[in-house]
Amino acid sequence: MRARDAFLAIAAHELRNPMYALSLLLDSAHRMAKPTGNEELVRALKRATLALQRYVERATTLLDVSRLNAGQIDLHIEPVDLSALVRQAADGYAAEAAHTKAMLRLALPDRLQGWWDRLAMEQIVGNLLSNGIKYGAGGPVDVTLAQDNGEVRLSVRDRGPGIPIEAQERIFGQFEQVVSGQKRAGFGVGLWLVRSLLQAHGGSIDVDSTPGEGSTFTVRLPLDATPKEPRTS
């Protein structure tokens, strides 16, 4: 198991690093294509950029999984506007949502600032939005965010086939798919990663789902995940 995790960490790192240079090249090509008025070329370059982003996300997921398995997760707590982060994530998944005819519907405060690890929050929100779109059967995906008594609550509701009650805990395990019987997509570690990152923040996630009626994933987080210094006598 240790050898596997070490290999995954090295492979993910080596696969991800060259993508930065490719991302810069694609961005440059996209900027040069815009003034030409060639909309087909601009769209093609945008799709290529999106595909590259998804590739980097998968490599990052592998790296995070290997680090979590090795107990090496290191949070960098900083001020984060979670409302802005959710909006940015939704913009990033707009093309994917349009492809499946899903509609992302956001109900967010103008600003909700807390203290968390920004990259971890991006992983958490991105995984939940991706699952909502992927398994939502083309229906609307409702994303709500609220603050209550020092706690933040983020919910993502889809209108997909739902999850049987006996599988609702199992889906948070490694290499498990969100909905059984569908074509496998990804590593099946997204929800495990989400729960692990939330637990590292002192947060939690649960699911409320009825077969045929969709699923709602609800994240709860302390407003400030800064580790508390132990008291000294």
Short mmCIF file of C-alpha atoms in Angstrom, two decimals:
data_model
loop_
_atom_site.label_atom_id
_atom_site.label_comp_id
_atom_site.label_asym_id
_atom_site.label_seq_id
_atom_site.Cartn_x
_atom_site.Cartn_y
_atom_site.Cartn_z
CA MET A 1 0.00 0.00 0.00
CA ARG A 2 2.84 2.41 0.83
CA ALA A 3 4.59 1.55 -2.45
CA ARG A 4 1.34 2.15 -4.37
CA ASP A 5 0.76 5.53 -2.74
CA ALA A 6 4.38 6.57 -3.33
CA PHE A 7 4.06 5.60 -6.99
CA LEU A 8 0.76 7.50 -7.35
CA ALA A 9 2.29 10.62 -5.82
CA ILE A 10 5.30 10.51 -8.14
CA ALA A 11 3.19 9.71 -11.22
CA ALA A 12 0.68 12.48 -10.48
CA HIS A 13 3.46 15.00 -9.90
CA GLU A 14 5.30 14.08 -13.09
CA LEU A 15 2.12 14.02 -15.18
CA ARG A 16 0.89 17.36 -13.85
CA ASN A 17 4.05 19.44 -14.11
CA PRO A 18 4.35 19.58 -17.95
CA MET A 19 0.70 20.66 -18.17
CA TYR A 20 1.55 24.11 -16.85
CA ALA A 21 3.59 24.91 -19.97
CA LEU A 22 0.85 23.50 -22.21
CA SER A 23 -1.73 25.61 -20.37
CA LEU A 24 0.29 28.76 -21.09
CA LEU A 25 0.56 27.83 -24.77
CA LEU A 26 -3.18 27.21 -25.07
CA ASP A 27 -3.94 30.48 -23.30
CA SER A 28 -1.64 32.35 -25.66
CA ALA A 29 -3.20 30.66 -28.71
CA HIS A 30 -6.69 31.50 -27.43
CA ARG A 31 -5.78 35.19 -27.03
CA MET A 32 -4.24 35.31 -30.52
CA ALA A 33 -7.28 33.61 -32.07
CA LYS A 34 -9.85 36.05 -30.67
CA PRO A 35 -8.93 39.04 -32.91
CA THR A 36 -9.14 36.86 -36.05
CA GLY A 37 -12.89 36.52 -35.70
CA ASN A 38 -12.63 32.76 -36.28
CA GLU A 39 -15.28 31.68 -33.77
CA GLU A 40 -14.86 27.99 -34.58
CA LEU A 41 -11.15 28.15 -33.75
CA VAL A 42 -11.83 30.11 -30.55
CA ARG A 43 -14.39 27.52 -29.44
CA ALA A 44 -12.03 24.65 -30.25
CA LEU A 45 -9.23 26.22 -28.21
CA LYS A 46 -11.64 26.83 -25.32
CA ARG A 47 -12.67 23.15 -25.40
CA ALA A 48 -9.00 22.12 -25.46
CA THR A 49 -8.31 24.34 -22.44
CA LEU A 50 -11.25 22.80 -20.59
CA ALA A 51 -10.03 19.28 -21.38
CA LEU A 52 -6.58 20.19 -20.07
CA GLN A 53 -8.08 21.58 -16.86
CA ARG A 54 -9.95 18.32 -16.30
CA TYR A 55 -6.72 16.37 -16.87
CA VAL A 56 -4.88 18.48 -14.29
CA GLU A 57 -7.79 17.99 -11.87
CA ARG A 58 -7.44 14.22 -12.19
CA ALA A 59 -3.69 14.36 -11.62
CA THR A 60 -4.29 16.60 -8.60
CA THR A 61 -6.86 14.14 -7.28
CA LEU A 62 -4.33 11.31 -7.50
CA LEU A 63 -1.77 13.45 -5.68
CA ASP A 64 -4.24 14.38 -2.94
CA VAL A 65 -5.36 10.76 -2.50
CA SER A 66 -1.79 9.56 -2.08
CA ARG A 67 -1.03 12.35 0.41
CA LEU A 68 -4.16 11.62 2.45
CA ASN A 69 -3.38 7.90 2.52
CA ALA A 70 0.09 8.75 3.79
CA GLY A 71 -1.30 11.18 6.38
CA GLN A 72 0.58 14.05 4.74
CA ILE A 73 -2.26 16.52 4.14
CA ASP A 74 -1.10 19.98 5.14
CA LEU A 75 -3.75 22.69 5.23
CA HIS A 76 -2.84 26.30 4.55
CA ILE A 77 -5.58 28.27 6.28
CA GLU A 78 -6.28 31.70 4.84
CA PRO A 79 -9.27 34.04 4.36
CA VAL A 80 -11.56 32.68 1.62
CA ASP A 81 -14.71 34.23 0.18
CA LEU A 82 -16.70 31.03 -0.31
CA SER A 83 -19.45 32.76 -2.29
CA ALA A 84 -16.91 33.99 -4.84
CA LEU A 85 -15.23 30.57 -4.93
CA VAL A 86 -18.55 28.80 -5.65
CA ARG A 87 -19.35 31.29 -8.43
CA GLN A 88 -15.94 30.74 -10.01
CA ALA A 89 -16.38 26.96 -9.80
CA ALA A 90 -19.82 27.22 -11.40
CA ASP A 91 -18.35 29.30 -14.24
CA GLY A 92 -15.69 26.63 -14.73
CA TYR A 93 -18.33 23.91 -15.07
CA ALA A 94 -20.72 25.95 -17.25
CA ALA A 95 -19.64 24.23 -20.48
CA GLU A 96 -19.98 20.78 -18.90
CA ALA A 97 -23.44 21.69 -17.57
CA ALA A 98 -24.53 22.98 -20.98
CA HIS A 99 -23.35 19.75 -22.61
CA THR A 100 -25.64 17.68 -20.37
CA LYS A 101 -28.43 20.32 -20.58
CA ALA A 102 -28.18 20.82 -16.81
CA MET A 103 -28.73 24.24 -15.27
CA LEU A 104 -26.66 25.39 -12.30
CA ARG A 105 -28.88 27.49 -10.04
CA LEU A 106 -27.00 29.39 -7.33
CA ALA A 107 -28.49 30.83 -4.15
CA LEU A 108 -25.53 32.50 -2.44
CA PRO A 109 -24.93 35.51 -0.22
CA ASP A 110 -22.99 38.34 -1.87
CA ARG A 111 -20.03 37.47 0.32
CA LEU A 112 -19.28 34.76 2.86
CA GLN A 113 -15.76 34.88 4.22
CA GLY A 114 -14.25 32.21 6.40
CA TRP A 115 -10.83 30.76 7.13
CA TRP A 116 -10.04 27.56 5.22
CA ASP A 117 -7.54 26.00 2.83
CA ARG A 118 -8.44 27.53 -0.55
CA LEU A 119 -7.25 24.60 -2.70
CA ALA A 120 -9.13 22.15 -0.50
CA MET A 121 -12.31 24.21 -0.81
CA GLU A 122 -11.90 24.30 -4.58
CA GLN A 123 -11.60 20.48 -4.57
CA ILE A 124 -14.67 20.11 -2.37
CA VAL A 125 -16.89 22.45 -4.37
CA GLY A 126 -15.60 21.19 -7.73
CA ASN A 127 -16.26 17.54 -6.90
CA LEU A 128 -19.79 18.25 -5.69
CA LEU A 129 -20.69 20.36 -8.73
CA SER A 130 -19.15 17.79 -11.09
CA ASN A 131 -21.14 14.96 -9.50
CA GLY A 132 -24.35 16.98 -9.59
CA ILE A 133 -23.93 17.62 -13.30
CA LYS A 134 -22.64 14.13 -14.14
CA TYR A 135 -25.34 12.18 -12.30
CA GLY A 136 -28.17 14.73 -12.43
CA ALA A 137 -29.82 13.33 -15.57
CA GLY A 138 -29.82 16.74 -17.25
CA GLY A 139 -31.98 18.32 -14.55
CA PRO A 140 -31.26 21.52 -12.65
CA VAL A 141 -28.57 21.47 -9.98
CA ASP A 142 -29.34 23.76 -7.05
CA VAL A 143 -26.42 25.13 -5.04
CA THR A 144 -27.19 26.96 -1.80
CA LEU A 145 -24.83 28.54 0.71
CA ALA A 146 -25.65 29.97 4.12
CA GLN A 147 -24.06 30.86 7.45
CA ASP A 148 -25.60 30.08 10.83
CA ASN A 149 -24.10 30.41 14.32
CA GLY A 150 -20.46 30.17 13.30
CA GLU A 151 -21.13 27.33 10.85
CA VAL A 152 -21.29 27.34 7.07
CA ARG A 153 -23.71 25.10 5.20
CA LEU A 154 -23.30 24.31 1.50
CA SER A 155 -25.87 22.12 -0.27
CA VAL A 156 -25.82 20.70 -3.80
CA ARG A 157 -29.07 19.13 -4.97
CA ASP A 158 -29.51 17.20 -8.22
CA ARG A 159 -32.52 15.58 -9.89
CA GLY A 160 -30.80 12.33 -10.83
CA PRO A 161 -31.83 8.72 -10.15
CA GLY A 162 -30.97 8.97 -6.46
CA ILE A 163 -28.97 6.64 -4.24
CA PRO A 164 -30.40 3.61 -2.40
CA ILE A 165 -30.24 4.02 1.36
CA GLU A 166 -27.97 0.98 1.73
CA ALA A 167 -25.36 2.64 -0.52
CA GLN A 168 -25.45 6.12 1.02
CA GLU A 169 -22.56 5.50 3.39
CA ARG A 170 -20.58 3.33 0.97
CA ILE A 171 -20.35 6.11 -1.64
CA PHE A 172 -17.93 7.98 0.64
CA GLY A 173 -15.43 5.12 0.43
CA GLN A 174 -12.45 4.96 -1.90
CA PHE A 175 -13.05 3.73 -5.47
CA GLU A 176 -16.85 3.85 -5.11
CA GLN A 177 -19.17 5.36 -7.72
CA VAL A 178 -21.94 7.78 -6.80
CA VAL A 179 -24.64 5.89 -8.68
CA SER A 180 -24.44 2.19 -9.41
CA GLY A 181 -25.41 0.84 -12.80
CA GLN A 182 -24.02 3.81 -14.73
CA LYS A 183 -20.94 3.98 -16.87
CA ARG A 184 -17.89 4.49 -14.66
CA ALA A 185 -16.37 7.95 -14.86
CA GLY A 186 -13.30 9.04 -12.93
CA PHE A 187 -11.54 7.22 -10.12
CA GLY A 188 -14.45 6.86 -7.74
CA VAL A 189 -12.55 8.74 -5.03
CA GLY A 190 -14.20 12.16 -5.30
CA LEU A 191 -16.57 11.88 -2.36
CA TRP A 192 -13.95 10.12 -0.24
CA LEU A 193 -11.60 13.01 -0.94
CA VAL A 194 -14.33 15.56 -0.14
CA ARG A 195 -15.10 13.91 3.21
CA SER A 196 -11.40 13.60 4.10
CA LEU A 197 -10.71 17.26 3.33
CA LEU A 198 -13.78 18.33 5.29
CA GLN A 199 -12.78 16.23 8.29
CA ALA A 200 -9.34 17.87 8.19
CA HIS A 201 -11.21 21.20 8.51
CA GLY A 202 -13.39 19.93 11.35
CA GLY A 203 -16.36 19.69 8.96
CA SER A 204 -18.69 17.00 7.68
CA ILE A 205 -20.82 15.92 4.71
CA ASP A 206 -24.02 13.92 4.49
CA VAL A 207 -26.43 12.89 1.77
CA ASP A 208 -30.21 12.86 1.65
CA SER A 209 -31.46 10.81 -1.28
CA THR A 210 -34.50 8.87 -2.42
CA PRO A 211 -34.32 6.66 -5.54
CA GLY A 212 -36.04 8.44 -8.40
CA GLU A 213 -36.02 11.82 -6.65
CA GLY A 214 -32.41 12.95 -6.79
CA SER A 215 -29.82 13.60 -4.09
CA THR A 216 -28.81 16.45 -1.84
CA PHE A 217 -25.25 16.61 -0.49
CA THR A 218 -24.86 18.95 2.46
CA VAL A 219 -21.51 20.19 3.71
CA ARG A 220 -21.09 21.72 7.16
CA LEU A 221 -17.96 23.66 8.06
CA PRO A 222 -16.80 25.75 10.99
CA LEU A 223 -16.40 29.35 9.91
CA ASP A 224 -12.80 29.26 11.10
CA ALA A 225 -10.82 26.04 10.57
CA THR A 226 -7.62 27.45 12.07
CA PRO A 227 -6.19 24.79 14.41
CA LYS A 228 -6.66 25.76 18.04
CA GLU A 229 -3.50 25.93 20.10
CA PRO A 230 -3.54 23.44 22.96
CA ARG A 231 -3.95 25.01 26.36
CA THR A 232 -0.97 24.95 28.68
CA SER A 233 -1.32 24.67 32.40
#
